[in-house]
XYZ file of C-alpha atoms in Angstrom:
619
model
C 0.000 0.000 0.000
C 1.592 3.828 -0.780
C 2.295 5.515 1.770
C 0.810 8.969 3.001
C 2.045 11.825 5.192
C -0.686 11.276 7.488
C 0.194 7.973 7.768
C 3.858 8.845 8.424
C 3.208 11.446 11.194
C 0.663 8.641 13.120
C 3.117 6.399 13.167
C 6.228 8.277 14.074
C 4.308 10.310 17.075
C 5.983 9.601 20.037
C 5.328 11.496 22.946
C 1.259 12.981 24.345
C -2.353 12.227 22.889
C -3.262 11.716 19.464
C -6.472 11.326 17.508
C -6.315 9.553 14.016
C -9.213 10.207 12.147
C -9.499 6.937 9.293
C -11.825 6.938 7.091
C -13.317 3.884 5.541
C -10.806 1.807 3.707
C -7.976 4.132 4.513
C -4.902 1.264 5.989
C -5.873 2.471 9.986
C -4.459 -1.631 11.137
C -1.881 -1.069 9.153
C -0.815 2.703 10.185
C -1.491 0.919 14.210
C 0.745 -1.697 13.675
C 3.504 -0.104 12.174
C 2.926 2.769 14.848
C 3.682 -0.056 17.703
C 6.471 -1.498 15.617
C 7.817 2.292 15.567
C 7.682 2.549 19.503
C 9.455 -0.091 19.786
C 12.306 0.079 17.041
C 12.906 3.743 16.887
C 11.472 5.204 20.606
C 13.147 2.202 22.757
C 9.679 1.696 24.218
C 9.327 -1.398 26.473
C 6.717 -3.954 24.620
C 5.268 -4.567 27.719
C 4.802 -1.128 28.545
C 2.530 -1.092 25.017
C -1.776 -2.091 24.952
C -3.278 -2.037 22.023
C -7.398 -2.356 22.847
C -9.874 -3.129 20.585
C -13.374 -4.057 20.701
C -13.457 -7.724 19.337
C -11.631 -11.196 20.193
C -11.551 -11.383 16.018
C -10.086 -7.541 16.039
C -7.649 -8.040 18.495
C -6.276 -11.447 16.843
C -6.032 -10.154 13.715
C -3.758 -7.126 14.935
C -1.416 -9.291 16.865
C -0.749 -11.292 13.778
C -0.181 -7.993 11.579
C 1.903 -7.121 13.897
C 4.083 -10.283 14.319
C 4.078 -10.121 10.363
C 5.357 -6.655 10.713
C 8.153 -7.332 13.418
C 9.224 -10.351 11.029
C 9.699 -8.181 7.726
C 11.308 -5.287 10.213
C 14.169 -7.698 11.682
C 12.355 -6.564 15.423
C 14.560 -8.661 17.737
C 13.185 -7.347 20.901
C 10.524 -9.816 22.705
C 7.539 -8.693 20.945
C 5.196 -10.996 22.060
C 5.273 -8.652 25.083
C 2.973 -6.345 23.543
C -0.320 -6.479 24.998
C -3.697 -6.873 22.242
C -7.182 -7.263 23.898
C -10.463 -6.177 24.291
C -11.731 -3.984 26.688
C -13.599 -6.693 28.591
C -10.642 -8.970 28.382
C -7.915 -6.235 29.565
C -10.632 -4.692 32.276
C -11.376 -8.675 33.496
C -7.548 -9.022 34.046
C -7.193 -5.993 36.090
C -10.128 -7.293 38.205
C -8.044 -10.935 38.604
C -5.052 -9.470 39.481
C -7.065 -7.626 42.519
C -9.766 -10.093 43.440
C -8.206 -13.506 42.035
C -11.710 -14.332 39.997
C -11.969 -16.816 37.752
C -14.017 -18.258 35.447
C -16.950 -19.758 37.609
C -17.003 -15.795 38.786
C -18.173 -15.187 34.801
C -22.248 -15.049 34.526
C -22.817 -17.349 31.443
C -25.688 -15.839 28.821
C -27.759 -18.591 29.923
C -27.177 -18.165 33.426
C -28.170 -14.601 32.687
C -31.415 -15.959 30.915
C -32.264 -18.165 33.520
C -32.192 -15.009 36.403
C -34.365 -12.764 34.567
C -37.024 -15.263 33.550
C -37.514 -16.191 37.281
C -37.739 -12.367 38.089
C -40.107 -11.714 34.974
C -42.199 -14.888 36.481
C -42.205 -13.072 39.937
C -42.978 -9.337 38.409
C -45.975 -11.672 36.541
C -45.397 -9.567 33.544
C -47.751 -10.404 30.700
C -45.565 -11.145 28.044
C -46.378 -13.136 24.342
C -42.988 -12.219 23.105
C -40.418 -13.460 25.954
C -37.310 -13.600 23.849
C -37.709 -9.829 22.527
C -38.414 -9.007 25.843
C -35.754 -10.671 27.686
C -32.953 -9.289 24.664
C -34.644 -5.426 25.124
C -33.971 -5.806 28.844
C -30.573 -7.237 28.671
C -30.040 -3.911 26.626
C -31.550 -1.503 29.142
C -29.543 -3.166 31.999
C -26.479 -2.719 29.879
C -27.423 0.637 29.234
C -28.064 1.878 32.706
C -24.219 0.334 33.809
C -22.302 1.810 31.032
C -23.954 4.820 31.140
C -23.962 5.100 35.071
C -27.729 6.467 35.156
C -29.447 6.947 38.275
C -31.722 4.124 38.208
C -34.628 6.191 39.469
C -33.678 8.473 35.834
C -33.949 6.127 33.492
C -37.219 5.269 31.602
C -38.078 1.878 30.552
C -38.205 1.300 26.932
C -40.102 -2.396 27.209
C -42.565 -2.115 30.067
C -43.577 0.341 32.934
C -40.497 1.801 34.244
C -41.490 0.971 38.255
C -41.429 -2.760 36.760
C -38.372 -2.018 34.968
C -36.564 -0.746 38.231
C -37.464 -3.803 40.199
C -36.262 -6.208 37.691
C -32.654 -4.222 37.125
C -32.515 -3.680 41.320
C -33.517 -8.168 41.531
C -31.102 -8.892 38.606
C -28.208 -6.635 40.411
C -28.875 -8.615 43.697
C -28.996 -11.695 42.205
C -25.592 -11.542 40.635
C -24.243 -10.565 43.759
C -25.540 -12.952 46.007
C -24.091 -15.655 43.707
C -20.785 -13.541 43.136
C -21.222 -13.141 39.711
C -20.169 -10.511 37.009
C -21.455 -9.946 33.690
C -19.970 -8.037 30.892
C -20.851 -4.552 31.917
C -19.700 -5.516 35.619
C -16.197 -6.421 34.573
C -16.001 -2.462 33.484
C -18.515 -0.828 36.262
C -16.162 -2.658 39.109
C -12.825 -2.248 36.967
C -14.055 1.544 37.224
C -14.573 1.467 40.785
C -11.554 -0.242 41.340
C -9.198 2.257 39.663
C -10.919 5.100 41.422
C -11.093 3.670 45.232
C -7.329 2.019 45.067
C -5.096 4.757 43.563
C -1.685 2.412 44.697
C -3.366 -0.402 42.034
C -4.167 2.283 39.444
C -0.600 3.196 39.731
C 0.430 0.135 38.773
C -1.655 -0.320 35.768
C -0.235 3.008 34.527
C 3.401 1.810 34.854
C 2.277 -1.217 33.449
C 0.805 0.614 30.139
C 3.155 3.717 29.688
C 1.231 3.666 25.512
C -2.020 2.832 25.036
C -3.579 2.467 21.515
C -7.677 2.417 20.648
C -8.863 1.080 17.579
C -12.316 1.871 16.200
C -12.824 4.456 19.360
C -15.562 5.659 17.616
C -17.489 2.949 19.265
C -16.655 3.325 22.665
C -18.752 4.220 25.388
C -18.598 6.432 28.130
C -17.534 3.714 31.083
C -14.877 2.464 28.930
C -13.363 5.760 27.713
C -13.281 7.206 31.750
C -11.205 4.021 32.227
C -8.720 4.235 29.728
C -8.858 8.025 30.491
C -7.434 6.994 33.828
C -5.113 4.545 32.742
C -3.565 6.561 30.352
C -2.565 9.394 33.335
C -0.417 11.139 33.764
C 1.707 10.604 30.882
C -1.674 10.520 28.043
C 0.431 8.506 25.759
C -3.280 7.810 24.255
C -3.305 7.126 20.689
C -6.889 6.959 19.465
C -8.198 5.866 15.770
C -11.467 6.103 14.562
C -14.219 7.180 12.114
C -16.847 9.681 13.969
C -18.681 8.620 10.609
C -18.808 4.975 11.018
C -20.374 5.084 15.324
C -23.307 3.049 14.631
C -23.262 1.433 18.029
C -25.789 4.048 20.030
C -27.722 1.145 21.248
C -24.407 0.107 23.271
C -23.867 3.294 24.272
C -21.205 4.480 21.958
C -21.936 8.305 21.061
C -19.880 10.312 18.258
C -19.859 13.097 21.274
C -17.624 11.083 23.237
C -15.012 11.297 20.399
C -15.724 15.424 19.327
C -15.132 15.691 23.183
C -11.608 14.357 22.622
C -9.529 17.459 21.587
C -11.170 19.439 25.202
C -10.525 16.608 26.957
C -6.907 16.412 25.767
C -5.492 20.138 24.162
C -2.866 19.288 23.667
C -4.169 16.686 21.256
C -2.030 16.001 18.008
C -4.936 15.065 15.218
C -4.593 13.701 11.633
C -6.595 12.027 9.061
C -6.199 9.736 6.779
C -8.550 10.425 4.043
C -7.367 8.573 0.939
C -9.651 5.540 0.281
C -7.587 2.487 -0.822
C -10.663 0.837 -0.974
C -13.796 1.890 -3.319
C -13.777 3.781 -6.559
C -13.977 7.204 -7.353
C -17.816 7.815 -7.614
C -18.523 5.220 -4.605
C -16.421 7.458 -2.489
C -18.206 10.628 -3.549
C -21.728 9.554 -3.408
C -20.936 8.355 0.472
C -18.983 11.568 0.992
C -22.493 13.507 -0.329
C -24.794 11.046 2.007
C -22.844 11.765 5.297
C -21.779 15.360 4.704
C -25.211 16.190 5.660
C -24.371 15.172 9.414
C -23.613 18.365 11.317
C -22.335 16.569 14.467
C -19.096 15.414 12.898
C -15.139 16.373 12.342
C -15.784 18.131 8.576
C -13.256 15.890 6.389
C -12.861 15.252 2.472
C -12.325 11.760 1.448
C -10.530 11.153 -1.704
C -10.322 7.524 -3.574
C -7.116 6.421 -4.827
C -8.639 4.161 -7.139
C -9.557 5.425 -10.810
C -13.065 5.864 -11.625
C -15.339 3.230 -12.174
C -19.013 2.332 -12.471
C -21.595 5.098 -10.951
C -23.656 3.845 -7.819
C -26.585 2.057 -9.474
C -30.724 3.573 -7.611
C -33.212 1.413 -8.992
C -37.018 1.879 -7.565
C -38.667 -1.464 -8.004
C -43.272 -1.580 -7.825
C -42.491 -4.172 -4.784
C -40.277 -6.353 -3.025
C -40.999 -9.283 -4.978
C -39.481 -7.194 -8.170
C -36.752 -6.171 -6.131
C -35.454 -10.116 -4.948
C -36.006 -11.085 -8.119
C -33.587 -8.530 -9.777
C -30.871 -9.267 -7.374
C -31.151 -12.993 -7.806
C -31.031 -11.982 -11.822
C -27.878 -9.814 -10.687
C -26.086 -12.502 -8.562
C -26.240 -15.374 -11.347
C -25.367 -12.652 -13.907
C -21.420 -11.631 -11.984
C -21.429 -15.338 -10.429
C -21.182 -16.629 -14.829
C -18.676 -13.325 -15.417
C -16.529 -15.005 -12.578
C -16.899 -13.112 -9.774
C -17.004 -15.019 -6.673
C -19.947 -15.504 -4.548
C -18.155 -14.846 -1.434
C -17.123 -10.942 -3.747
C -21.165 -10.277 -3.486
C -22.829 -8.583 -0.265
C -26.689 -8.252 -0.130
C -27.448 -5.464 3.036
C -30.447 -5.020 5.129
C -31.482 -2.534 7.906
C -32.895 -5.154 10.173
C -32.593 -9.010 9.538
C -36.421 -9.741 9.009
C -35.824 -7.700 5.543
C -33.697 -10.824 4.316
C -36.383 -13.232 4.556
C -38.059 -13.260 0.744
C -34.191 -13.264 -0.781
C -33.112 -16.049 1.348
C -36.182 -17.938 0.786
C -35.637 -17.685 -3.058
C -31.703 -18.257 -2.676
C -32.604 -21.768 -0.996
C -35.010 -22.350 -3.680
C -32.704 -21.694 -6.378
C -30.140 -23.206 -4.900
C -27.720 -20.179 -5.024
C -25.117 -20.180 -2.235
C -25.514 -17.920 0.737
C -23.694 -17.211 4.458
C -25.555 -14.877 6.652
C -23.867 -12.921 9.179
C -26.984 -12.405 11.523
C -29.452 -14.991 12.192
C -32.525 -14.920 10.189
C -35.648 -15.067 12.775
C -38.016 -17.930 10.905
C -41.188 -15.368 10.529
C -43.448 -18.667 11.455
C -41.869 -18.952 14.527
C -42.836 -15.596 15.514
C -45.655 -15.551 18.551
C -47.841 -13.942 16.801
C -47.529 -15.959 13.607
C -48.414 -19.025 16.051
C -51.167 -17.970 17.714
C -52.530 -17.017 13.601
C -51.809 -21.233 13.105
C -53.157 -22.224 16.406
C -56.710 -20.296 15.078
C -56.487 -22.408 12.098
C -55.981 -25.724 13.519
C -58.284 -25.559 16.359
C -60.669 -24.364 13.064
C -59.380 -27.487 11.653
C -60.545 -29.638 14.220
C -57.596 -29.555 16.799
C -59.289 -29.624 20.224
C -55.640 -29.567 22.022
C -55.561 -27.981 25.410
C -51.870 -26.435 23.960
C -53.459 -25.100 20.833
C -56.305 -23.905 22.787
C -53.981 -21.730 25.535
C -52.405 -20.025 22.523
C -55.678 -18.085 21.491
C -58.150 -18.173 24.024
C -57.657 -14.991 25.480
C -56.091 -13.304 22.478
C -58.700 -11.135 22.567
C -59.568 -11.227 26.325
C -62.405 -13.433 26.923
C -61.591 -13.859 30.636
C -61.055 -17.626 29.770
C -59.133 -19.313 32.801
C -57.055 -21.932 32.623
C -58.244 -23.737 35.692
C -61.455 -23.734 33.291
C -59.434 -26.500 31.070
C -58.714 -29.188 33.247
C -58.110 -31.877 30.393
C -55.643 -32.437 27.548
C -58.711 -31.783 25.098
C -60.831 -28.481 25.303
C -65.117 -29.400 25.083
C -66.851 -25.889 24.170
C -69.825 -28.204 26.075
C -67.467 -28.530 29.318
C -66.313 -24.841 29.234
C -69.673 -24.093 29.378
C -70.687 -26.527 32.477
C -67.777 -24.318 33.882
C -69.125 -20.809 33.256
C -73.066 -21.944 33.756
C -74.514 -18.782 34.873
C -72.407 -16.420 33.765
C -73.992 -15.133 30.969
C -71.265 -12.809 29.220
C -68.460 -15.050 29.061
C -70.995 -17.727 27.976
C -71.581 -14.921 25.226
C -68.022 -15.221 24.616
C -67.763 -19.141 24.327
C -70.400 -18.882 21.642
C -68.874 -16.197 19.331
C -64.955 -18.431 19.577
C -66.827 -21.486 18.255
C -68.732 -19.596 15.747
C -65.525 -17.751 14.532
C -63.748 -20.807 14.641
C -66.613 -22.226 12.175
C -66.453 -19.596 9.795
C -62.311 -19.416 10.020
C -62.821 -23.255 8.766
C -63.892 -22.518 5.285
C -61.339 -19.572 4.508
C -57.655 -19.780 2.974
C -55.045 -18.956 4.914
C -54.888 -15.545 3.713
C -58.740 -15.100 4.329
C -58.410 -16.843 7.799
C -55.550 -14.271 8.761
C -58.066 -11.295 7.958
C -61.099 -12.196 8.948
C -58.952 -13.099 12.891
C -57.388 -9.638 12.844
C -60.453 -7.723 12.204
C -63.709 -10.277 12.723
C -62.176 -12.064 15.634
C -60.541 -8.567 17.327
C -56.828 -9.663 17.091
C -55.729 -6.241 15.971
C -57.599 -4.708 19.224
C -55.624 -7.002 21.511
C -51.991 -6.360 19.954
C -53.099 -2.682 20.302
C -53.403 -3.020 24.309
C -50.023 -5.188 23.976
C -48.322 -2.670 22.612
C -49.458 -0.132 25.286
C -48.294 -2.471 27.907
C -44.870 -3.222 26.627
C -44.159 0.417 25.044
C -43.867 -1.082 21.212
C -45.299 0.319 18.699
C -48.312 -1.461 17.093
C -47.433 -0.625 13.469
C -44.099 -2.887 14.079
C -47.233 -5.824 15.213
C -49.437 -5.208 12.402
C -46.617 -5.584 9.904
C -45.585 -9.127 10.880
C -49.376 -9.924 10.183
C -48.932 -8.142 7.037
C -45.728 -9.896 5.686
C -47.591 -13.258 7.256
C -50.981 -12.653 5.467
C -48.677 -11.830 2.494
C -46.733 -15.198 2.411
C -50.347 -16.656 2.761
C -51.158 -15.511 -0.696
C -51.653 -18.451 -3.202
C -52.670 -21.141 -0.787
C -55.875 -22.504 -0.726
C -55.921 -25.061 2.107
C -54.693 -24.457 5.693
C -52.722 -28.019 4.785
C -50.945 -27.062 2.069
C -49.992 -23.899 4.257
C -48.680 -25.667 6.434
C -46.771 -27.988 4.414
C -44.450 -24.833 3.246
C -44.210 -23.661 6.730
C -42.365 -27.192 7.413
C -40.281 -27.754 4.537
C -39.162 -23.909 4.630
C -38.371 -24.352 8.194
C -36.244 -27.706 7.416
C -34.574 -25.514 4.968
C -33.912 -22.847 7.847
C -32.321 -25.759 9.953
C -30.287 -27.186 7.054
C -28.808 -23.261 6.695
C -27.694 -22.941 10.116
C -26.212 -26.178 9.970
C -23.819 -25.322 6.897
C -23.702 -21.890 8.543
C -21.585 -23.570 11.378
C -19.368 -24.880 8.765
C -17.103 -23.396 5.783
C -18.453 -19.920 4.971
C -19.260 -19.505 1.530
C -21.571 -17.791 -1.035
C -23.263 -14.899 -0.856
C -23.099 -12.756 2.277
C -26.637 -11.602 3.816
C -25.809 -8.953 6.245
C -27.392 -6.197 8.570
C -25.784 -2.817 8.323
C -24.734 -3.386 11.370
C -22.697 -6.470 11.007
C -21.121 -5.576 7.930
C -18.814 -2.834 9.203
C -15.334 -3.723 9.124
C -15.962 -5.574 5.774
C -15.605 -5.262 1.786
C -16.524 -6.711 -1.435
C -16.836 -6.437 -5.126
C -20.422 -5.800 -5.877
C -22.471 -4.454 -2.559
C -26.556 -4.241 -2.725
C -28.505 -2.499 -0.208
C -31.995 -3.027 -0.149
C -35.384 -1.594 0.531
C -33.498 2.394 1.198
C -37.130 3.454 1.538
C -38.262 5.734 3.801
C -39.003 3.869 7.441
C -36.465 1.205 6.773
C -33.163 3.783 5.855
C -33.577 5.489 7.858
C -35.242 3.101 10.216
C -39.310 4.577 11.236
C -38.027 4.082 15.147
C -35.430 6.954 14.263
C -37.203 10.553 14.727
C -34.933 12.844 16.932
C -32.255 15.010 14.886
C -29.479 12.364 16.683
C -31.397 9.428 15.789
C -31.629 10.363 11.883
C -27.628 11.394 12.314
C -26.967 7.966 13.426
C -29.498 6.602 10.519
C -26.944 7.983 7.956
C -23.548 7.167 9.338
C -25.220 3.595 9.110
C -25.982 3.750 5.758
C -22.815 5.988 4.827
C -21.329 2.389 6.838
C -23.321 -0.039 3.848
C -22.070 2.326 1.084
C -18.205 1.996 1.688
C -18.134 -1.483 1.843
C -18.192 -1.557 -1.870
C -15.345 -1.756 -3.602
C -16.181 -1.517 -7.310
C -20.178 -1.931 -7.854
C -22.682 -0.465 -5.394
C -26.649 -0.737 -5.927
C -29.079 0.991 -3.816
C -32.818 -0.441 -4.574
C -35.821 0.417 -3.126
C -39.407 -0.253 -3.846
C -42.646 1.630 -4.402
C -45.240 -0.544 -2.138
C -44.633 -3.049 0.446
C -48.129 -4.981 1.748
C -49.873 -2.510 -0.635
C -48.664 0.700 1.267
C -47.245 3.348 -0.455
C -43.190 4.165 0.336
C -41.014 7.130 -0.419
C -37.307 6.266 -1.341
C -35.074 7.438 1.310
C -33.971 10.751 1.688
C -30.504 9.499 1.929
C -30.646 8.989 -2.112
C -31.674 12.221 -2.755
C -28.604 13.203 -0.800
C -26.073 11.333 -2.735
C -26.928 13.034 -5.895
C -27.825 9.581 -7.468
C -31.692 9.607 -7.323
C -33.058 11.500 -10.461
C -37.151 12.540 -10.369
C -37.910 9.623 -12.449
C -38.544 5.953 -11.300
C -36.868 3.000 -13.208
């Protein structure tokens, strides 16, 4: 790779605080490694006296054998291996050995974790279909509140009333104590605390790590940053590289303020940036450098490609979805025969529920596919089972299991001491209820909607449940309860009554359902193998990546940006995100959206008209 100036002053800074601003594609591992290489060779720096943190196990690897590399090809005789590369849970858990000799059984396993907060959800008796979401949203907020250090009694709840909220964090906290265990966000909240109540052990950490180097700070959060603030003190030999552009992480707490804070935290602060692209051509790096200059919280920079120019970014505005899969499977075979590698082609998504038409037309045309998030089976969804459970107890099915799914989705005040035996009777459940006229009322209208369901299609069934049988009004008080947002309900009944379409028979439904979820299962299970074909990603899970010929569907308004987004910070964060999915493309980038999705009308994105690509006129 050709060297830069701003390459050459990051790496031979010796002495004080530095931020590196690298830009996507711009040689930041390799400007770190030869930096630490430098410390060493030319500034008689101890190894050991060097940490290099990152934020992943994969990161951090990858570094230490660029590194090695490096020392090789540099004749480095000194005992590199020295050199400490981790994460910051990994370096933060070994200051927290050292002190308190844990160990391993001291660790709170995810399914440990699981375990706690289902018994306090069962104890809080919170009324929840959807216990997976639930459990994943409150992992999140728990996170949230540590890293962020928010007075508990400050923070509102994002998945159920906040008092609730507060009793579950204040159980969980106790919980883990009681049993002398630490989860992730404990190894830094007690690392913290540990630093700040023992200054003779902080002391020793700072002669320990005279140079300390952050890759990808961008995504740090504010726990993290006050320790390495402290660890770094007094000498602030604190070398920072990052993208303010590229902090997509908000939901962990990682805020593109924490790095614009950098130069008044430290002003003595040496900054550079490395703003040639090595990566994507000319007009890919222009149309991204459009996108995200409309950001106003961000360090103003001009990225350049070194490449020569190539093709334009590709808009294309598809009538629907179906259009759109279908012209990216057309795409996909088309560079696969012109030899271009499946593993070279990267299909992107906001959220990973987008992916499920393309991979369900990849497995039936047998065109080879890796995804990097797992793909939630939309049948497996709760409310996708309770639709089925409607259908087979319409069917016939008389199972007491079947039965609990639906019988109070609407409310009919139907207990479950009233179904004391593996088969429901309508006749028995009225013996139970004798005398109480409006519930019998309510008996008699579930068999008689269960008798009409009986003669529908699927897709018939589906409507006639959400609107005949009052399905919609119960996900609406649902969605009050837990603080979602119905329209993000309604629209897994939509894609659901959608994929219903073209059935006639609940049985032959239900036959797809099972062989498409055999196909899900045989997926995963090549997944765990060799990874190959085409990569299905979230935005989110493709940073750090690159390939030939990059897609990125459905840039519609309400996907890109995302419709949870609506604060000036949340939009910002919307478009570094996408600005992310652009520069992964190294030669051919198409953004597609589509006109209607579950015949609804959609804008395309703003974020097109920003790039300069989008013209008035659909294609």
């Amino acid at each position: 790779m050709e060297r830069n100036l701003a390459q050459e002053k990051a790496v031979c800074h010796n002495q004080g605080p530095m931020m590196l601003l690298a830009g996507p594609g711009s040689g930041k591992t390799t400007t770190m490694t030869r930096r630490v290489v430098h410390l060493i060779t030319e500034c008689g720096v101890s190894p050991s006296h060097i940490l290099v943190v990152t934020f992943t196990k994969a990161a951090a690897r990858e570094m230490r054998e660029r590194f090695w590399k490096l020392c090789a090809l540099s004749g480095v005789r000194s005992n590199y291996s020295l050199v400490t590369f981790g994460t910051f849970h990994g370096i933060f858990y070994g200051i927290l050995k050292a002190a308190y000799g844990l160990t391993g059984k001291n660790i709170l396993s995810e399914d440990r974790k699981y375990e706690l907060l289902k018994e306090i959800i069962y104890k809080e008796r919170i009324d929840t279909e959807d216990e997976k979401e639930l459990f994943e949203g409150l992992v999140q907020e728990i996170s949230e509140v540590k890293n962020s250090r928010i007075p508990l009694e400050h923070y509102y709840s994002r998945n159920c009333p906040d008092e609730t909220f507060r009793r579950i964090y204040t159980s969980y906290v106790s919980a883990c104590r009681r049993a002398r265990l630490l989860d992730f966000d404990d190894m830094l909240l007690y690392c913290y605390d540990l630093l700040d109540q023992r200054p003779d052990i902080l002391a020793g950490w700072q002669e320990k790590f005279q140079y300390i180097l952050v890759d990808e700070f961008q995504d740090i959060n504010k726990l993290q940053y006050d320790i390495v603030k402290m660890l770094a003190a007094p000498r602030n030999n604190l070398f920072i590289v990052g993208d303010d552009d590229q902090s997509i992480y908000a939901f962990r707490g990682a805020k593109p303020e924490i790095m614009m804070h950098f130069p008044k935290d430290f002003p003595k602060v040496h900054t550079e940036i490395l703003s040639c692209n090595y990566r994507s051509t000319e007009e890919i790096v222009e149309a991204a450098g459009k996108v995200i200059s409309f950001n106003q919280r961000r360090f103003k920079k001009k990225i350049h490609a070194n490449k020569e120019k190539g093709m334009p970014p590709v808009v294309k505005i598809f009538e629907n979805e179906k259009e759109e899969e279908q012209y990216v499977r057309e795409c996909i075979r088309r560079y696969a025969d012109s030899g271009t590698p499946y593993e070279e082609m990267a299909v992107l998504y906001r959220t990973n529920s987008g992916a499920g038409l393309l991979v369900e037309k990849l497995m039936e045309y047998q065109i080879p596919f890796q995804m990097r998030d797992i793909l939630p089976n939309l049948y497996e969804h709760w409310i996708a089972r309770n639709m089925i459970s409607y259908m087979k107890l319409a069917m016939g099915d008389r199972s007491r299991r079947e039965f609990l799914q639906v019988m109070n989705r609407p409310n009919r005040y139907i207990s479950r001491a009233a179904l004391e035996e593996p088969q429901v009777s309508f006749e028995a459940l009225r013996w139970h209820y004798e005398g109480k006229e409006w519930l019998l009322d309510r008996i008699d209208k579930l068999e008689e909607d269960l008798g009409k369901i009986r003669d529908m299609t699927p897709y018939g069934a589906i409507n006639y449940i959400r609107y005949g049988v009052g399905y919609d009004e119960y996900l609406k008080d649902y969605a009050s309860y837990r603080k979602l947002k119905v329209q993000d309900l309604y629209e897994i009944l939509e894609e659901l009554a959608d994929k219903a379409k073209g059935y006639k028979t609940f049985e032959e439904w239900f036959s797809h359902i099972q062989e498409y979820t055999e196909s899900l299962k045989e997926q995963a299970k090549k997944q765990s193998g060799e990874k190959k074909g085409v990569v299905i990603s979230t935005l989110h899970s493709i940073k750090g990546l690159e390939f030939d010929k990059v897609f990125i569907m459905d840039v519609n308004e309400g996907s890109i940006p995302y419709h949870k987004a609506v604060s000036e910070s949340g939009i910002e964060e919307e478009r570094r995100l996408f600005y992310v999915g652009m520069t992964r493309a190294r030669e051919e980038l198409q953004l597609l959206c589509v006109k209607e999705r579950h015949e609804k009308s959609l804008e395309p994105s703003r974020f097109l008209k920003e790039s300069g690509l989008l013209r008035d006129q659909y294609v």
